[in-house]
């Protein structure tokens, strides 16, 4: 067993190095997304269907080739069908395909059968209710979905079952005056099925956003503005309602913000869905000439893949690079220089974040966040304490981000209770490890207080069975689509990474470790929970966490459990030569993805930890 682990370790290391883009960093490879592809072709169609006809045609072809056998679509080509993506693909194909193409195939018929089986009907009201029910009070994704469906026709009463239902031309009111005619525009009745968004709140000072309780998460501000405006423009309040006049008056002030928030790449957050939703919203509002549209269109056309698909984001270069460095346990001088160059030195225009943090990508659409800042600090520590000034700025940035409940949010402190803004256990534990690796002397008192508060938060959020639910990862096959195995493994692994921290978090680690042991499957692997099939990603992160537990407390983990897990991992990766990825990543609200680097980096990290424990494993060989 030790020899086999060592061989696989060497091969996995070579695999990871082969995936390196250059001597400095990794970019990885995100899965193609049916959701992204559907939103992109609708956006391009809305701006200029004739000019972008070739791209739209290739995109629709990709969607048709990747429809699931049950008639729906999943977020990746290996994902189960879900309502959100299926509705978007169905709507996009209705808009972008010609009538004859739709009549010849079974794509639409099979899709409608799947939607009916889930929703109970194809009626617009039923669809609207199902979408709202899926996302609850968080409108970040429900409103864009309903908007796209409205633009494409399915939310128009009487269009269901009609082979190619054309909506009627109508005039759109602008500040009480009738303006240009929009061809094939949905009716006001259809637009009223799109929940209104208070885009006028964007006129408030940015520091107030957390207090006013926006109905979308912090990073979706461009969508709030653009979608909120098109909903208002196409279905305004009654003439006597003051909001009608307030919103109309404020648009001239708010409209330029979309350009201010847009990065030089043209893609908001470097994300196809967000960029597409903003673009199609402006087109549907008669704002095709808005200054941000050319850049957005350029981003969409440039980010289309050769096969006709779009990914959800351009890349996760910083995240992938820091994961790779942690897995390798070492960092080259080129990588160190590159990583230091990615640290923000100025206030960020999107979230008003202070200098000192890192984003997930090196592209201009990135936004500094807690997970990537902690990851960068830990990666830099592999070189020792040479980069103390950068570490001091990064540690202070994380301390300033910590919420009052003791937990760490992703982007902004105090933004409220929407899922992707509130505190998260794995982000909190990640920050704790970064702080305790560096322990800047000038922040000593703050670090001690922040640690105490963070551990209280982790104790409060640890479930009765000892697990934690992560924010940015899930599992389609697990209960409620959560991933308690991944979440618990990451928290336990981070808390066990420094002896002084592990001593303070002993009870939390012990309960988390017991949960992980209870979830090991008969074949030795781990999935998202006891009911989900084992994956390379979940097995690898769990093995690494358990090895760290055993290192701190030698009798705490059975060597037999490690051996069984190691055997499963070696078989699943063909001894470090094959790494099929699983869609366990979450992006936006329940938008799944897989990343080519994840199974490789986490397998390497696990094998290094197992190799360090080879004496115990050898005794069982």
XYZ file of C-alpha atoms in Angstrom:
621
model
C 0.000 0.000 0.000
C 2.694 2.622 0.810
C 4.455 1.923 -2.504
C 1.174 2.199 -4.402
C 0.339 5.489 -2.678
C 3.794 6.860 -3.459
C 3.464 5.914 -7.133
C 0.002 7.474 -7.393
C 1.264 10.557 -5.568
C 4.002 11.029 -8.159
C 1.601 10.534 -11.088
C -1.007 12.886 -9.636
C 1.637 15.521 -9.077
C 2.675 15.222 -12.707
C -0.951 15.537 -13.772
C -1.367 18.744 -11.801
C 1.848 20.256 -13.139
C 0.766 19.366 -16.678
C -2.435 21.383 -16.139
C -0.464 24.504 -15.234
C -1.061 27.248 -17.776
C 2.437 28.663 -17.441
C 5.200 28.775 -14.861
C 3.145 31.111 -12.692
C -0.432 29.853 -12.330
C -3.307 27.520 -13.183
C -6.546 28.561 -14.892
C -8.399 25.248 -14.711
C -11.381 24.412 -16.888
C -14.973 25.021 -15.862
C -17.710 22.790 -17.218
C -19.846 23.966 -20.104
C -23.269 25.095 -18.934
C -26.655 24.720 -20.596
C -27.946 27.577 -18.459
C -25.139 29.895 -19.554
C -25.587 28.891 -23.173
C -29.327 29.555 -23.086
C -28.920 32.981 -21.488
C -26.134 33.976 -23.892
C -28.065 33.208 -27.083
C -31.144 35.036 -25.780
C -29.011 38.092 -24.983
C -27.364 38.073 -28.420
C -30.753 37.571 -30.079
C -32.194 40.524 -28.187
C -29.398 42.885 -29.201
C -29.134 41.880 -32.878
C -30.462 38.492 -33.968
C -29.291 38.880 -37.572
C -25.752 39.957 -36.756
C -25.250 37.130 -34.265
C -27.194 34.487 -36.209
C -24.232 32.127 -36.615
C -23.397 32.126 -32.907
C -27.044 31.667 -31.974
C -27.379 28.741 -34.368
C -24.320 26.963 -32.973
C -25.528 27.610 -29.418
C -28.996 26.183 -30.099
C -27.367 23.157 -31.689
C -25.295 22.552 -28.563
C -28.396 22.781 -26.380
C -30.268 20.266 -28.520
C -27.357 17.805 -28.457
C -27.126 17.963 -24.671
C -30.755 17.583 -23.710
C -31.093 14.817 -21.114
C -32.913 11.620 -22.013
C -35.812 12.611 -19.735
C -36.415 15.782 -21.762
C -34.889 18.303 -19.376
C -31.491 19.930 -18.988
C -29.033 19.993 -16.106
C -26.469 22.667 -15.342
C -23.627 20.514 -16.703
C -23.656 17.714 -19.255
C -23.515 15.155 -16.419
C -26.079 16.859 -14.171
C -29.642 15.825 -13.457
C -32.417 17.831 -15.082
C -33.626 20.771 -13.003
C -36.484 23.210 -13.423
C -34.470 26.431 -13.709
C -32.153 25.298 -16.492
C -34.882 23.429 -18.336
C -37.150 26.481 -18.374
C -34.322 28.657 -19.685
C -33.345 26.191 -22.431
C -36.980 25.637 -23.446
C -37.564 29.378 -23.666
C -34.320 30.083 -25.513
C -35.035 27.446 -28.156
C -38.582 28.780 -28.653
C -37.161 32.241 -29.317
C -34.042 31.399 -31.290
C -35.087 28.487 -33.499
C -37.124 28.881 -36.639
C -40.553 27.286 -36.789
C -39.604 24.523 -39.215
C -36.635 23.349 -37.123
C -38.826 23.162 -34.033
C -41.522 21.210 -35.843
C -39.081 18.612 -37.184
C -37.696 17.487 -33.823
C -38.931 16.156 -30.516
C -36.818 18.500 -28.385
C -39.638 20.845 -27.475
C -42.248 18.120 -26.993
C -40.002 16.115 -24.655
C -39.036 19.242 -22.746
C -42.645 20.291 -22.237
C -43.481 16.812 -21.008
C -40.691 17.055 -18.419
C -41.801 20.517 -17.236
C -45.381 19.308 -16.942
C -44.262 16.343 -14.842
C -42.498 18.696 -12.413
C -44.788 21.745 -12.384
C -48.078 20.023 -13.167
C -48.872 22.361 -16.034
C -47.353 24.623 -18.678
C -49.571 27.503 -17.633
C -47.606 30.724 -16.955
C -49.025 31.152 -13.446
C -47.982 27.633 -12.465
C -44.491 28.136 -13.849
C -44.150 31.447 -12.024
C -45.212 29.874 -8.728
C -42.791 26.958 -9.150
C -39.831 29.236 -9.839
C -40.610 31.502 -6.884
C -41.042 28.478 -4.604
C -37.599 27.131 -5.577
C -35.731 30.278 -4.516
C -37.910 31.721 -1.758
C -37.243 35.311 -0.735
C -33.950 35.451 -2.648
C -34.838 37.043 -5.993
C -31.290 36.898 -7.370
C -32.139 34.077 -9.727
C -35.933 33.716 -9.730
C -36.543 37.131 -11.296
C -33.988 36.725 -14.137
C -35.490 33.312 -14.987
C -38.998 34.739 -15.158
C -37.727 37.670 -17.218
C -36.086 35.415 -19.805
C -39.212 33.253 -20.028
C -41.252 36.403 -20.577
C -38.957 37.728 -23.296
C -39.090 34.386 -25.108
C -42.840 33.832 -24.913
C -43.696 31.030 -22.445
C -45.049 33.507 -19.877
C -47.519 34.847 -22.446
C -50.978 33.378 -21.856
C -52.181 31.506 -24.923
C -48.692 30.722 -26.277
C -48.450 27.278 -24.687
C -48.800 24.522 -27.232
C -48.601 26.918 -30.193
C -45.688 25.847 -32.434
C -44.298 29.369 -32.786
C -46.240 31.906 -30.795
C -45.330 35.438 -31.808
C -45.935 38.194 -29.295
C -47.430 41.391 -30.598
C -45.747 44.717 -31.364
C -46.590 47.419 -28.826
C -45.492 50.797 -27.627
C -43.540 51.169 -24.395
C -44.170 54.098 -22.086
C -41.258 56.182 -20.920
C -41.840 58.674 -18.129
C -45.513 58.953 -18.953
C -44.839 59.503 -22.679
C -45.219 56.872 -25.390
C -41.888 56.138 -27.045
C -40.479 53.675 -29.569
C -42.302 50.548 -30.688
C -40.788 47.224 -29.630
C -41.389 44.458 -32.182
C -42.754 41.169 -30.859
C -42.787 42.582 -27.339
C -44.546 40.586 -24.596
C -47.693 42.116 -23.178
C -47.876 43.922 -19.877
C -49.820 40.980 -18.495
C -46.881 38.696 -19.210
C -44.397 41.166 -17.707
C -46.419 41.373 -14.511
C -45.501 37.738 -13.888
C -41.921 38.966 -13.399
C -41.486 40.110 -9.812
C -40.571 43.823 -9.656
C -37.143 44.770 -8.316
C -36.571 48.112 -6.544
C -33.797 49.314 -8.864
C -34.273 52.829 -7.472
C -32.466 51.682 -4.296
C -29.235 51.703 -6.307
C -29.351 55.491 -6.028
C -28.746 55.222 -2.278
C -25.215 55.481 -0.865
C -23.484 52.100 -1.176
C -22.880 51.890 2.570
C -26.650 51.752 3.105
C -27.209 48.645 0.991
C -26.769 46.210 3.844
C -29.279 48.082 5.987
C -32.041 48.475 3.388
C -32.192 44.717 2.740
C -31.906 44.377 -1.039
C -33.866 41.405 -2.437
C -30.782 40.212 -4.348
C -27.323 39.295 -3.134
C -24.538 41.854 -3.068
C -22.804 40.807 -6.261
C -26.032 40.980 -8.346
C -26.359 44.777 -8.294
C -26.152 45.086 -12.122
C -29.029 42.607 -12.432
C -31.074 44.530 -9.863
C -30.654 47.685 -11.922
C -31.163 46.320 -15.438
C -33.906 43.780 -14.709
C -35.655 46.099 -12.291
C -35.729 48.790 -14.944
C -37.014 46.581 -17.776
C -39.766 45.240 -15.520
C -40.736 48.837 -14.698
C -40.502 49.952 -18.315
C -42.648 47.108 -19.641
C -45.181 46.979 -16.804
C -45.102 50.292 -14.924
C -47.181 50.981 -11.812
C -50.460 52.834 -12.197
C -50.174 56.512 -13.129
C -51.222 57.586 -9.644
C -48.518 55.504 -7.902
C -45.567 57.717 -6.781
C -43.123 54.890 -7.571
C -43.920 55.306 -11.249
C -42.642 58.869 -11.282
C -39.783 58.257 -8.837
C -38.372 55.368 -10.850
C -38.716 57.190 -14.138
C -36.925 60.219 -12.704
C -34.109 58.205 -11.125
C -33.259 56.126 -14.193
C -31.083 58.865 -15.683
C -29.049 58.890 -12.486
C -28.872 55.120 -12.069
C -28.340 54.099 -15.692
C -24.640 55.190 -15.814
C -23.901 52.890 -12.857
C -24.128 49.877 -15.163
C -21.154 51.202 -17.098
C -19.283 52.163 -13.919
C -19.735 48.656 -12.520
C -18.726 46.985 -15.785
C -15.097 45.751 -15.890
C -12.885 46.363 -18.909
C -13.534 42.804 -20.116
C -17.227 43.654 -20.496
C -18.364 40.704 -18.393
C -19.935 41.383 -15.006
C -18.033 39.172 -12.517
C -16.623 37.476 -15.656
C -19.893 35.491 -15.578
C -21.929 34.653 -18.670
C -25.322 34.401 -16.879
C -25.087 37.752 -15.086
C -23.755 39.520 -18.180
C -26.442 37.928 -20.352
C -29.283 38.831 -17.999
C -28.177 42.476 -17.888
C -27.840 42.602 -21.686
C -31.206 41.016 -22.508
C -32.919 43.207 -19.904
C -31.583 46.373 -21.489
C -32.544 45.154 -24.964
C -36.074 44.349 -23.773
C -36.333 47.857 -22.295
C -35.419 49.480 -25.591
C -31.914 50.304 -24.327
C -29.833 48.501 -26.959
C -27.699 51.608 -27.309
C -26.787 51.703 -23.615
C -23.006 52.282 -23.220
C -22.482 48.950 -21.454
C -24.082 46.802 -24.182
C -21.160 46.755 -26.680
C -18.736 45.574 -24.001
C -21.166 42.935 -22.757
C -21.732 41.625 -26.281
C -17.990 41.546 -26.917
C -17.526 39.524 -23.733
C -20.240 37.039 -24.720
C -18.932 36.530 -28.236
C -15.348 36.126 -27.016
C -16.224 33.630 -24.279
C -18.193 31.216 -26.478
C -16.410 27.875 -26.759
C -15.630 26.128 -30.028
C -18.396 23.584 -29.479
C -21.063 26.302 -29.165
C -21.366 26.362 -25.366
C -20.581 28.880 -22.647
C -19.198 28.206 -19.136
C -20.637 29.938 -16.089
C -17.471 31.965 -15.525
C -14.314 32.592 -17.511
C -11.965 30.996 -15.000
C -11.217 30.516 -11.301
C -7.507 31.180 -11.755
C -6.619 32.488 -8.278
C -8.738 29.874 -6.506
C -7.322 27.098 -8.669
C -3.768 28.307 -8.178
C -4.003 28.534 -4.390
C -5.615 25.078 -4.255
C -2.765 23.740 -6.402
C -0.087 25.328 -4.223
C -1.666 23.903 -1.062
C -1.869 20.468 -2.677
C 1.753 20.579 -3.826
C 2.983 21.988 -0.510
C 5.327 24.311 -2.353
C 5.268 27.392 -4.553
C 7.617 28.624 -7.252
C 9.029 32.127 -7.289
C 6.973 32.854 -10.415
C 3.754 31.774 -8.725
C 4.554 33.829 -5.641
C 5.132 36.950 -7.746
C 1.935 36.337 -9.717
C -0.137 35.767 -6.585
C 1.172 38.875 -4.830
C 0.322 40.884 -7.938
C -3.328 39.788 -7.647
C -3.840 41.348 -4.210
C -6.098 44.397 -4.500
C -4.352 47.656 -3.655
C -7.336 49.988 -4.098
C -10.965 50.203 -3.036
C -12.970 47.929 -5.330
C -15.577 49.798 -7.430
C -18.118 46.960 -7.346
C -18.455 46.267 -3.614
C -16.442 49.157 -2.144
C -14.174 46.495 -0.593
C -11.047 47.888 1.038
C -7.565 47.001 -0.299
C -5.922 43.771 0.865
C -8.151 40.994 -0.469
C -7.982 38.554 -3.370
C -10.670 37.519 -5.889
C -11.261 34.110 -7.508
C -9.884 35.232 -10.888
C -7.068 37.379 -12.204
C -9.424 38.953 -14.750
C -10.821 42.490 -14.280
C -14.321 41.260 -13.377
C -13.186 39.620 -10.139
C -14.274 40.836 -6.705
C -12.274 40.253 -3.486
C -13.824 37.619 -1.239
C -13.164 35.759 2.010
C -12.468 32.289 0.620
C -9.907 33.401 -1.955
C -8.211 35.823 0.427
C -7.781 33.078 3.010
C -6.586 30.683 0.298
C -3.997 33.168 -0.944
C -2.677 33.775 2.576
C -2.305 30.028 3.204
C -0.594 29.503 -0.152
C 1.871 32.317 0.529
C 2.709 30.744 3.879
C 4.249 27.749 2.075
C 7.171 30.121 1.398
C 7.528 30.977 5.078
C 6.953 34.446 6.511
C 8.670 36.337 3.719
C 5.500 38.137 2.615
C 4.536 39.544 6.004
C 3.280 42.891 4.684
C 0.890 41.251 2.211
C -0.220 38.835 4.930
C -0.851 41.700 7.334
C -3.068 43.488 4.787
C -4.915 40.275 3.944
C -5.440 39.335 7.589
C -6.751 42.799 8.407
C -9.079 42.605 5.397
C -10.553 39.341 6.715
C -10.888 40.701 10.238
C -12.779 43.720 8.925
C -15.100 41.420 6.949
C -16.136 39.255 9.896
C -19.869 39.476 10.654
C -21.314 40.266 14.053
C -22.320 36.617 14.445
C -18.627 35.665 14.276
C -18.859 34.037 10.863
C -17.319 35.052 7.575
C -19.485 36.147 4.621
C -18.266 35.859 1.054
C -18.112 39.460 -0.162
C -19.658 42.020 2.166
C -20.055 42.374 5.915
C -23.564 42.752 7.310
C -25.538 42.287 4.113
C -28.283 40.243 5.723
C -29.734 36.778 5.455
C -29.778 35.920 1.744
C -27.820 32.690 1.217
C -24.806 33.980 -0.660
C -24.312 36.980 1.628
C -24.602 35.468 5.087
C -21.846 33.833 7.120
C -20.671 30.370 6.120
C -18.894 27.686 8.224
C -16.230 26.655 5.702
C -15.322 30.274 4.923
C -15.054 30.971 8.649
C -12.751 28.005 9.299
C -10.677 28.926 6.242
C -10.099 32.429 7.626
C -9.181 30.976 11.029
C -6.454 28.826 9.488
C -5.068 31.803 7.550
C -4.969 33.946 10.710
C -3.275 31.270 12.808
C -0.655 30.459 10.212
C 0.472 34.096 10.063
C -0.514 35.507 13.487
C 0.521 39.116 12.710
C 1.800 40.565 15.980
C 0.178 43.959 15.411
C -3.226 42.226 15.075
C -2.742 39.842 17.972
C -5.512 41.166 20.201
C -8.002 41.383 17.331
C -7.074 37.886 16.179
C -7.715 36.382 19.616
C -11.103 38.083 19.890
C -12.047 37.183 16.310
C -11.077 33.555 16.907
C -13.221 33.336 20.001
C -16.177 34.792 18.095
C -15.613 32.555 15.055
C -15.453 29.389 17.161
C -18.724 30.351 18.841
C -20.261 30.738 15.391
C -18.960 27.321 14.321
C -20.319 25.744 17.498
C -23.707 27.328 16.841
C -23.854 26.178 13.212
C -22.578 22.642 13.802
C -25.571 20.356 13.421
C -26.645 17.755 15.956
C -24.905 14.997 13.973
C -21.614 16.953 14.003
C -21.750 18.207 10.432
C -21.636 21.646 8.803
C -23.406 22.707 5.602
C -21.130 24.594 3.180
C -22.192 27.526 1.025
C -20.341 27.202 -2.276
C -20.552 23.422 -2.698
C -23.445 20.981 -2.790
C -24.456 17.587 -4.153
C -27.410 16.930 -6.444
C -27.835 13.431 -5.025
C -27.746 14.395 -1.342
C -30.604 15.358 0.960
C -31.830 18.887 0.116
C -28.924 19.052 -2.398
C -26.593 20.004 0.481
C -23.090 18.600 0.949
C -22.457 18.064 4.667
C -19.524 15.728 3.989
C -17.633 18.359 1.999
C -18.557 21.127 4.438
C -17.526 19.117 7.483
C -14.301 17.885 5.890
C -13.260 21.437 5.025
C -14.067 22.828 8.479
C -12.343 19.937 10.256
C -9.355 20.151 7.928
C -8.912 23.891 8.380
C -9.314 23.777 12.170
C -6.782 20.932 12.351
C -4.209 22.738 10.210
C -2.409 24.492 13.096
C -1.885 22.798 16.472
C -2.693 25.926 18.497
C -5.984 26.368 16.652
C -6.831 22.665 16.830
C -6.409 22.744 20.597
C -8.991 25.525 20.927
C -11.399 23.779 18.563
C -10.962 20.278 19.951
C -14.622 19.578 20.672
C -15.744 20.861 17.291
C -13.144 18.757 15.501
C -14.013 15.628 17.457
C -17.720 15.857 16.631
C -17.008 16.672 12.985
C -14.577 13.795 12.715
C -17.149 11.386 14.162
C -19.660 12.533 11.549
C -17.179 11.947 8.725
C -16.388 8.470 9.983
C -20.094 7.662 10.141
C -20.547 8.617 6.466
C -17.898 6.299 5.011
C -19.511 3.888 2.583
C -19.092 0.131 2.478
C -16.746 0.481 -0.490
C -14.522 2.935 1.439
C -15.465 6.172 -0.331
C -17.466 9.241 0.646
C -20.270 11.121 -1.129
C -22.170 14.287 -0.250
C -23.932 12.349 2.510
C -24.801 8.741 3.314
C -27.313 8.577 0.442
C -25.135 10.049 -2.326
C -22.672 8.036 -4.451
C -19.001 8.476 -3.601
C -16.931 10.953 -5.610
C -13.222 11.611 -5.934
C -13.633 15.150 -4.599
C -15.549 14.262 -1.436
C -13.434 11.200 -0.667
C -10.188 13.123 -1.108
C -11.092 16.102 1.105
C -12.377 13.742 3.805
C -9.224 11.620 3.797
C -7.081 14.731 4.110
C -9.133 15.999 7.058
C -8.998 12.627 8.844
C -5.238 12.373 8.329
C -4.814 15.784 9.969
C -7.008 14.656 12.869
C -4.839 11.575 13.316
C -1.691 13.669 13.176
C -2.937 15.851 16.060
C -4.448 12.913 18.010
C -2.890 9.607 16.868
C -5.627 7.400 18.298
C -8.537 9.465 16.990
C -8.904 7.859 13.540
C -8.746 4.167 12.688
C -5.964 3.284 10.215
C -8.374 0.782 8.705
C -10.761 3.608 7.708
C -7.857 5.441 6.073
C -6.775 2.329 4.215
C -10.285 1.649 2.917
C -10.604 5.269 1.781
C -7.168 5.162 0.167
C -8.059 1.973 -1.731
C -11.258 3.585 -3.039
C -9.390 6.734 -4.126
C -6.633 4.787 -5.865
C -9.171 2.686 -7.758
C -11.306 5.704 -8.707
C -8.306 7.628 -10.093
C -6.615 4.590 -11.707
C -3.672 5.126 -9.368
C -3.402 8.832 -10.079
C -3.935 8.817 -13.853
C -7.681 9.480 -14.376
C -9.746 12.184 -12.672
C -13.418 12.314 -13.726
C -14.974 15.423 -12.165
C -18.297 15.563 -10.319
C -20.695 18.565 -10.376
C -20.423 19.546 -6.712
C -19.577 23.219 -7.145
C -22.285 25.865 -6.687
C -22.311 29.210 -8.456
C -25.024 31.790 -7.916
C -28.190 30.185 -6.535
C -28.094 26.401 -7.024
C -26.207 26.631 -10.311
C -23.983 23.548 -10.512
C -20.578 23.212 -12.105
C -17.559 20.964 -12.082
C -13.954 22.065 -12.418
C -11.175 20.008 -14.004
C -8.690 20.916 -11.252
C -10.810 19.860 -8.254
C -10.386 16.069 -8.376
C -6.673 16.428 -9.171
C -5.724 18.925 -6.450
C -7.758 17.251 -3.721
C -6.460 13.788 -4.652
C -2.895 15.083 -4.495
C -3.558 16.693 -1.111
C -5.075 13.452 0.222
C -2.249 11.283 -1.105
C 0.355 13.566 0.467
C -1.453 13.278 3.803
C -1.755 9.494 3.446
C 1.900 9.243 2.481
C 2.822 11.030 5.683
C 0.790 8.408 7.565
C 2.274 5.459 5.678
C 3.622 3.767 8.822
C 0.112 3.169 10.160
C -1.211 2.126 6.750
C 1.747 -0.197 6.134
C 0.937 -2.080 9.310
C -2.376 -3.129 7.727
C -1.031 -3.940 4.263
